[in-house]
Short mmCIF file of C-alpha atoms in Angstrom, two decimals:
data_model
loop_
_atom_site.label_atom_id
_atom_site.label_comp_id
_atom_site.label_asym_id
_atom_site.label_seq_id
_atom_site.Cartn_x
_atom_site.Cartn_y
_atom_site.Cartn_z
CA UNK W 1 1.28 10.37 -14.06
CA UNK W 2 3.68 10.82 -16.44
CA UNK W 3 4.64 7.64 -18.89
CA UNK W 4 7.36 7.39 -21.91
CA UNK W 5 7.74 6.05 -25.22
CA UNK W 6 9.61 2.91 -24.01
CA UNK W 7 10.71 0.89 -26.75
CA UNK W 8 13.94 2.47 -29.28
CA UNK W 9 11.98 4.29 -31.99
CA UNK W 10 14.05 3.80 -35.19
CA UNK W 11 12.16 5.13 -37.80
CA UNK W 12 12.52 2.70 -41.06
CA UNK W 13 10.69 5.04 -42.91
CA UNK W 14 8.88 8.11 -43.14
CA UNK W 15 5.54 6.29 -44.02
CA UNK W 16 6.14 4.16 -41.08
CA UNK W 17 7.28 3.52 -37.25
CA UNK W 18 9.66 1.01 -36.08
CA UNK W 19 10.25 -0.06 -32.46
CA UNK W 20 13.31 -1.88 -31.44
CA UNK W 21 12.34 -4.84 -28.51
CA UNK W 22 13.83 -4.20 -24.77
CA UNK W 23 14.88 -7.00 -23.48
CA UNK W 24 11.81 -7.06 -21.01
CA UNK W 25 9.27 -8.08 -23.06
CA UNK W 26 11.55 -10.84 -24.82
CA UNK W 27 9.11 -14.43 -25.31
CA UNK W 28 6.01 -12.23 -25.39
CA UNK W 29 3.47 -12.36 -27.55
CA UNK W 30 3.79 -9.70 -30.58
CA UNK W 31 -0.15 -8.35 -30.00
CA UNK W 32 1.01 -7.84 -26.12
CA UNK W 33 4.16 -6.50 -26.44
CA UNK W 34 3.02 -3.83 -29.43
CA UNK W 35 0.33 -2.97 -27.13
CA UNK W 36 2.56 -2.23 -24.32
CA UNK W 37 4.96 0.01 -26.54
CA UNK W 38 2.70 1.86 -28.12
CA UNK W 39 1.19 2.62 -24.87
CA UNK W 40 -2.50 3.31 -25.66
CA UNK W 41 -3.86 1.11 -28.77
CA UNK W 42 -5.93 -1.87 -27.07
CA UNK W 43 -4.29 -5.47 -28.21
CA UNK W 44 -7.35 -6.30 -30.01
CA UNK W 45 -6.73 -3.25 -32.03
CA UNK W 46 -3.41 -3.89 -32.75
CA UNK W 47 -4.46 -7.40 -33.47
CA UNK W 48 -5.94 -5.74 -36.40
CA UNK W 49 -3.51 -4.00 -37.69
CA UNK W 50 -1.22 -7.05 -37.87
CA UNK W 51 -4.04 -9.20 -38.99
CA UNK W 52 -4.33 -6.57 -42.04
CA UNK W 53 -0.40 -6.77 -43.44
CA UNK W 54 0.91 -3.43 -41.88
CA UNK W 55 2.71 -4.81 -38.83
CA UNK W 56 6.27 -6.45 -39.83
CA UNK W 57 8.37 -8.26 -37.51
CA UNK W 58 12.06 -8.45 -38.53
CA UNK W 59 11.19 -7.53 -42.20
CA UNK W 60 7.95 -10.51 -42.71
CA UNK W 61 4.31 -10.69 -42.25
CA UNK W 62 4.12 -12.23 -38.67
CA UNK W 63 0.88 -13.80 -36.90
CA UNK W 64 -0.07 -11.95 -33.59
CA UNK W 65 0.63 -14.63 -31.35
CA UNK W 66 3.87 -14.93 -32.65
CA UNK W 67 6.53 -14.81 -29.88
CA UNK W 68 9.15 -11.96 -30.19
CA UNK W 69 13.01 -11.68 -29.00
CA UNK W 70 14.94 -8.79 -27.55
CA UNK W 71 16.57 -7.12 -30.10
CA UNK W 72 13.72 -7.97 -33.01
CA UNK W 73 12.97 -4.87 -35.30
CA UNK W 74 8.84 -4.05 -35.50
CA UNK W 75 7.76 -1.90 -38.28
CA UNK W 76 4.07 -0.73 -38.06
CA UNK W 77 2.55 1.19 -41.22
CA UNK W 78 1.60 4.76 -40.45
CA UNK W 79 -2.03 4.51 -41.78
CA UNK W 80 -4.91 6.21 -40.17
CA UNK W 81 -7.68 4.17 -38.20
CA UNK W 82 -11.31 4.61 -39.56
CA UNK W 83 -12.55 6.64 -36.65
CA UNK W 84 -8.79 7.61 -35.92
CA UNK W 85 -9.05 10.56 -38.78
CA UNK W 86 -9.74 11.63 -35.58
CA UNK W 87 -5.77 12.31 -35.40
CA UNK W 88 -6.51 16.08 -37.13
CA UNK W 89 -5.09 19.42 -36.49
CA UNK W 90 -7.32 21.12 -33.82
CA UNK W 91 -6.40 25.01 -33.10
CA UNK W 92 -5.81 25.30 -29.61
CA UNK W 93 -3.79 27.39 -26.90
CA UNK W 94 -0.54 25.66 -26.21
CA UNK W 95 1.88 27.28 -23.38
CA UNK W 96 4.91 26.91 -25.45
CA UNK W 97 8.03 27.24 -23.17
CA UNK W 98 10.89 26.77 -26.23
CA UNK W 99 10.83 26.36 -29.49
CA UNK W 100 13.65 25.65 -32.08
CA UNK W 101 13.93 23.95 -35.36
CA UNK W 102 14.43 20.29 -33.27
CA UNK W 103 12.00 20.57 -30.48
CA UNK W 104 9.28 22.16 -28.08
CA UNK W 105 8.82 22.52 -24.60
CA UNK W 106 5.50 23.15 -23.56
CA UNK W 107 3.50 23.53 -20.53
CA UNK W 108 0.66 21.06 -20.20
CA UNK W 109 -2.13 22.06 -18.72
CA UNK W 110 -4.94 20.51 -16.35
CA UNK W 111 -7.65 17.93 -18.90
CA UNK W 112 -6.02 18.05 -21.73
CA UNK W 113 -5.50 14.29 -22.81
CA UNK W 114 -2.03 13.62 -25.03
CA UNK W 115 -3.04 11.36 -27.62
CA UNK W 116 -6.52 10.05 -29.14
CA UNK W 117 -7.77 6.99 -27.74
CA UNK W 118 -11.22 5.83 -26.65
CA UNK W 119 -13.65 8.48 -25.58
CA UNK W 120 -10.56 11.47 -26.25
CA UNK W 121 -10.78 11.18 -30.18
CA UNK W 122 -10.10 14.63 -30.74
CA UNK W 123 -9.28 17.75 -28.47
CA UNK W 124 -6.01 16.31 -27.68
CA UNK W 125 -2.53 17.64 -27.39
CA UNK W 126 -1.65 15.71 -30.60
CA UNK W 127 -4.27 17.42 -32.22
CA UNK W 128 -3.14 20.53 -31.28
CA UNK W 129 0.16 19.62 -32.10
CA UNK W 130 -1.00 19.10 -35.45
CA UNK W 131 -2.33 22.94 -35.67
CA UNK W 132 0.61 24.55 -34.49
CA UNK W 133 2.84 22.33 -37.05
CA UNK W 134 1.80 20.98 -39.35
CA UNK W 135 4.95 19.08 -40.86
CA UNK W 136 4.61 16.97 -37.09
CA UNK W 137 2.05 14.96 -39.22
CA UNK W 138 5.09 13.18 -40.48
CA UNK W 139 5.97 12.08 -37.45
CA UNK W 140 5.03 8.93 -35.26
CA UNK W 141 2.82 10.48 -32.56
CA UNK W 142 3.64 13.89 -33.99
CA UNK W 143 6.96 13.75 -32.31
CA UNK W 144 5.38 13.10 -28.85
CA UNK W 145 7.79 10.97 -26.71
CA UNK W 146 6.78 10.45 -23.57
CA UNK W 147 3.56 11.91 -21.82
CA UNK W 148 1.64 13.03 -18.52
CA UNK W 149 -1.22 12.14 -17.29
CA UNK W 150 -4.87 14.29 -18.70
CA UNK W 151 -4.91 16.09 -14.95
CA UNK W 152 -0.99 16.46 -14.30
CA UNK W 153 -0.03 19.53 -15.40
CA UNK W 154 3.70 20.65 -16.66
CA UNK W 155 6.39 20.11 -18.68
CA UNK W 156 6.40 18.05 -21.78
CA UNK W 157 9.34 17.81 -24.79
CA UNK W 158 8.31 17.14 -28.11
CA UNK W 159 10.23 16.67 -31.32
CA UNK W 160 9.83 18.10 -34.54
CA UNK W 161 12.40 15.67 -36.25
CA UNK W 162 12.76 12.19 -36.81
CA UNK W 163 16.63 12.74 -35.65
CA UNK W 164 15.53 14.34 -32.74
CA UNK W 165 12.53 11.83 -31.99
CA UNK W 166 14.96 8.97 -31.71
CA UNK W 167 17.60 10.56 -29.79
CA UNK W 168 14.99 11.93 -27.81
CA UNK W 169 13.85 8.30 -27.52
CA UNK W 170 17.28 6.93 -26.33
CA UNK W 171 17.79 9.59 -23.63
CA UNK W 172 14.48 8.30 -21.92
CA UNK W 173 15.71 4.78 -22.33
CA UNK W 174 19.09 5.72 -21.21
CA UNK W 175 17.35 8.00 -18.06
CA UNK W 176 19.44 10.93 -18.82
CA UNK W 177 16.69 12.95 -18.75
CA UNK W 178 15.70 14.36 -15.87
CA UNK W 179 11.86 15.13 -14.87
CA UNK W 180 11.05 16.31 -11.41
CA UNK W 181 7.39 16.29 -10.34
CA UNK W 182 6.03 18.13 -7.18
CA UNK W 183 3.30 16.27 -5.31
CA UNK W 184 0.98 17.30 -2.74
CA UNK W 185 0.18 14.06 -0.44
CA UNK W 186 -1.28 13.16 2.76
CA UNK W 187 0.34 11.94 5.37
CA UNK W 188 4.26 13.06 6.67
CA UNK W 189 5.95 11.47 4.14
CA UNK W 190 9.88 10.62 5.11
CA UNK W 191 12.80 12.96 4.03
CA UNK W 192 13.88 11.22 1.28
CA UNK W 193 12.89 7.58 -0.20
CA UNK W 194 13.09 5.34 -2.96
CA UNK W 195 10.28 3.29 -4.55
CA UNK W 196 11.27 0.29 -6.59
CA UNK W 197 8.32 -1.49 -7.16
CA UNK W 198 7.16 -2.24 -10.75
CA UNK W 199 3.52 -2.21 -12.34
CA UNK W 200 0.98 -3.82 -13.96
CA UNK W 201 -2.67 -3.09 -14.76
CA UNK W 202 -5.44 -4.14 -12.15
CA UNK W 203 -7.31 -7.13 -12.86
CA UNK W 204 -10.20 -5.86 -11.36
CA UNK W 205 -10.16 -2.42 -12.66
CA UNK W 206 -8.64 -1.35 -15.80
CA UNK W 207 -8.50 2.51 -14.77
CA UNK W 208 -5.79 1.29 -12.47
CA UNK W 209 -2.19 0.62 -12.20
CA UNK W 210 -0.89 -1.75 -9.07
CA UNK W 211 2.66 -2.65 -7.95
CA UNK W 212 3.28 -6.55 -8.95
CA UNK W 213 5.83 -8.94 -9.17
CA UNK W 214 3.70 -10.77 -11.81
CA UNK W 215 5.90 -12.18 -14.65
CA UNK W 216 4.86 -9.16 -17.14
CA UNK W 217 4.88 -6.48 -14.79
CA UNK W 218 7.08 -3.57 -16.14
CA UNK W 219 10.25 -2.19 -13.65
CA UNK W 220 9.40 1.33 -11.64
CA UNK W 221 11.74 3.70 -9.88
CA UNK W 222 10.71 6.69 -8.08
CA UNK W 223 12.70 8.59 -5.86
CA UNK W 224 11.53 11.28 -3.83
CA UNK W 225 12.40 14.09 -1.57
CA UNK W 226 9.73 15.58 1.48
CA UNK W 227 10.09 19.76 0.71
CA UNK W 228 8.07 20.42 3.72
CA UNK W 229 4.79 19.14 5.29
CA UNK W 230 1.76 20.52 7.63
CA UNK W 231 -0.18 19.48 10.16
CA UNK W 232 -3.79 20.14 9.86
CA UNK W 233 -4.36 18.52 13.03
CA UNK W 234 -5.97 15.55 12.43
CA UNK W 235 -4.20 14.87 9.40
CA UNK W 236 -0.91 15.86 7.92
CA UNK W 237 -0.12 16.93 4.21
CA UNK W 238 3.52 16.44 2.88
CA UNK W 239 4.93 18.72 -0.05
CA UNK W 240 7.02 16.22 -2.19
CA UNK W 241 9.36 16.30 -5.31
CA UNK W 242 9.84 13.32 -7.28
CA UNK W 243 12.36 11.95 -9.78
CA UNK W 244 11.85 9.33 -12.29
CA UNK W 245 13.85 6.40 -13.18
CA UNK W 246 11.65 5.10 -15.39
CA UNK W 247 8.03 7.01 -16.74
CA UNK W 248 5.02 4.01 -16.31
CA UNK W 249 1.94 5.02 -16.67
CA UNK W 250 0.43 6.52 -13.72
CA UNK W 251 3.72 5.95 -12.03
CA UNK W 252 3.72 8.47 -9.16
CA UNK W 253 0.42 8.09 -8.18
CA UNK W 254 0.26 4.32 -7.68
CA UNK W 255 4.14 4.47 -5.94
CA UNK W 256 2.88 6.77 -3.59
CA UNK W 257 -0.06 5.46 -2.43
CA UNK W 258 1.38 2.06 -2.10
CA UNK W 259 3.36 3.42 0.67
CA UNK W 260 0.87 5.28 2.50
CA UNK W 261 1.01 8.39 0.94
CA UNK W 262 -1.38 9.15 -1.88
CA UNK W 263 -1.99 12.25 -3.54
CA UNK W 264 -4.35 14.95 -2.87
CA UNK W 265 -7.70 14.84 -5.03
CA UNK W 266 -6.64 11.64 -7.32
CA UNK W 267 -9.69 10.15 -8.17
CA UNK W 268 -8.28 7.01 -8.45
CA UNK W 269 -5.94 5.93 -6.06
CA UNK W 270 -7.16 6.90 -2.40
CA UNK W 271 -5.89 4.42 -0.41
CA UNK W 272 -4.85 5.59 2.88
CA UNK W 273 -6.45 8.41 2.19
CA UNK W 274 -7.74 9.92 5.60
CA UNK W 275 -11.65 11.04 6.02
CA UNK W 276 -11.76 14.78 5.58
CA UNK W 277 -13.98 16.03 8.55
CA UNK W 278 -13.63 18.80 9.80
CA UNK W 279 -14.38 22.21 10.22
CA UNK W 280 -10.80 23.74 9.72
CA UNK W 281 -11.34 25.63 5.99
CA UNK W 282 -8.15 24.30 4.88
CA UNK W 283 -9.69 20.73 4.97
CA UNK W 284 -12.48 22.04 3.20
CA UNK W 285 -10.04 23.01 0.00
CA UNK W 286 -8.36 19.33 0.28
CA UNK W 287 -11.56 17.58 0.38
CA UNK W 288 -13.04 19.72 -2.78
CA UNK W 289 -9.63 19.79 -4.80
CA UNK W 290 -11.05 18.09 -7.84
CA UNK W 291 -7.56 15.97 -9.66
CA UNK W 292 -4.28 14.53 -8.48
CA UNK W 293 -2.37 17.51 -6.98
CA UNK W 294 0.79 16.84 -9.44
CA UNK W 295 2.49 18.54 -11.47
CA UNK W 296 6.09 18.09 -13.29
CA UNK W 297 7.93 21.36 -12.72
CA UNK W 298 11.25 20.77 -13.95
CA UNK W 299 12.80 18.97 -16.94
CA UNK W 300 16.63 19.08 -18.25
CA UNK W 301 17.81 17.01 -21.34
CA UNK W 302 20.80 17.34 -24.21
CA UNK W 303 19.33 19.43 -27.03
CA UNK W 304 19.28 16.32 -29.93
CA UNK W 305 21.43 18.50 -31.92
CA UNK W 306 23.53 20.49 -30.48
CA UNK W 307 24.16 17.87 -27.51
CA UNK W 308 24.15 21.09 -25.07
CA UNK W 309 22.37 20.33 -21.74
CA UNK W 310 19.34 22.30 -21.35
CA UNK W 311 16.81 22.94 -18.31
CA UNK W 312 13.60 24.37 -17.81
CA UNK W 313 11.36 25.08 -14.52
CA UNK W 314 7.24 26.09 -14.36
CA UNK W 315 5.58 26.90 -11.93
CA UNK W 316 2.64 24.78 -10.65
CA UNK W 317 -1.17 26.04 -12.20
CA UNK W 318 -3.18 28.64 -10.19
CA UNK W 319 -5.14 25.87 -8.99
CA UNK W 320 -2.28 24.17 -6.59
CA UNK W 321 -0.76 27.16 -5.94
CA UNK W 322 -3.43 28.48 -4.64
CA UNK W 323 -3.82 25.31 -3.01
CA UNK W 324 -0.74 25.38 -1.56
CA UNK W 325 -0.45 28.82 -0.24
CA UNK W 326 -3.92 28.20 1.96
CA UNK W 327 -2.21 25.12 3.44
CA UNK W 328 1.15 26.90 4.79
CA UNK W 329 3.54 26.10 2.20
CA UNK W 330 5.57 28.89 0.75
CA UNK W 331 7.81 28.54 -2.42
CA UNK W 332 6.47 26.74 -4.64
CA UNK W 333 6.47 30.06 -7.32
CA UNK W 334 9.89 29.40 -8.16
CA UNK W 335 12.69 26.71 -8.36
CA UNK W 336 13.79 24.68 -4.95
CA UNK W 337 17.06 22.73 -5.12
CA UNK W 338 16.62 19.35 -3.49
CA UNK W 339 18.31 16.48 -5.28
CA UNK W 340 21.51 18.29 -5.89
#
């Protein structure tokens, strides 16, 4: 799933990225708490990076174990990595929804990872990014703000202006925007529920997200509504939408299956996940749908400009339409009403 850039970023220059401290990671560790607002450096790398004079906490040269308050100003140097020239423009197809002089909407689709990191150093939506504009170079993440998952497909925003990266920025923080996902999972999920649970990485395997009340585990809100379900007699599938609160890593998918619901083909988190035998053909297609059957679908937000509310819907890939059509649900080619 989806997850966004969670810290304020106030740019202090052009040449570099600053990141204002929430109030949750107050009497952490610098290292830990850059790590966790970047989202995707390792701490040892960012270790590094501090270690080498371009991290600055509240204007000095801090150490990384250095403990950090709400509210404390970090400035990090925008300098490229040794093997993280791989952060080049790449041509590639985008499915651009909007465009204007502030922004783009675009529609992600299935394996395409959003930033470079460790085994994705190039072929990424940043790098693509890069292609299609090249002036997003002067941006932190080239103006990415918040991101979804390499096998969810839909909607992203990105900025193409410091002013607009920041505001974007806020309205995350402030949860004005709103991103609805749909979700295919088994089970009959309820009508309507809320998940508050918040996250951490697993221990025991660091592909995975769990829900913890550990000390440094980061708030979660997910709220969703059942659109319909089907019985496939054994088993039952549930057509869901989903709002965010908040935009954790792998949010969705770990909320979900913790209560008993987890999502059609995710690789990763199958627990509760009913054995698929059987002869019915419909089973078949479950068992051999090959990622998480998510996708975000809907996304409304106040242009950073303009301050105009704007709203855009697409349509789940071929792949979970197609999907879904074989199963017995019909709709899900156009836009359903179910939070209002």
């Amino acid at each position: 799933m989806a997850g966004a850039a969670a810290a304020s970023a106030e740019p202090a220059a052009q040449t570099a990225q600053r990141w204002i401290v929430p109030g949750e990671h107050a009497g952490e560790r610098l290292d830990s708490v850059l790590a966790a607002l970047l989202d995707g450096p390792s701490r040892s790398r960012v270790r590094t990076w501090i270690e080498a004079g371009r991290v600055r906490l509240n204007g000095r040269l801090p150490r990384p174990r250095d403990v950090v308050a709400a509210g404390d100003a970090i400035d990090v140097e925008a300098a490229a990595e040794p093997a993280h020239s791989a952060d080049a423009p790449e041509a590639m197809q985008l499915a651009i929804v909007y465009e204007d002089a502030e922004l783009l909407v675009l529609d992600k689709p299935a394996g395409l990872v959003v930033h470079p990191a460790a085994g994705h150093w190039s072929g990424t939506l940043l790098n693509g990014l890069l292609a299609f504009d090249p002036a997003l170079a002067a941006l932190p993440r080239a103006g990415i703000v918040h991101r979804l998952d390499a096998d969810t497909t839909g909607l992203m925003v990105v900025a193409r202006t410091l002013r607009a990266q920041a505001d974007l920025v806020r309205q995350l923080q402030a949860r004005t925007v709103t991103r609805e996902y749909w979700a295919l999972v088994f089970g009959a999920a309820p009508l309507a529920g809320r998940v508050d649970a918040a996250l951490a990485r697993d221990p025991r395997n660091p592909l995975r997200f769990k829900t913890s009340r550990a000390a440094g585990a980061r708030e979660a809100v997910t709220h969703f509504r059942r659109i319909d379900h089907v019985d496939l007699e054994p088993l039952k599938v549930s057509w869901l939408a989903c709002r965010l609160e908040t935009g954790r890593t792998h949010q969705i998918r770990v909320h979900l299956e913790s209560i008993g619901h987890p999502l059609v083909g995710d690789p990763v988190y199958r627990r509760g996940r009913p054995a698929l035998r059987t002869d019915d053909a419909r089973v078949a297609l479950l068992a051999g749908f090959a990622r998480q059957a998510l996708h975000a679908c809907a996304l409304r937000l106040e242009h950073p400009a303009s301050g105009r509310s704007m709203g855009w819907f697409r349509a789940p890939p071929a792949d979970l339409r197609g999907l879904a059509k074989a199963l017995g649900f019909k709709g899900m080619g156009r836009p359903i009403k179910v939070f209002e």
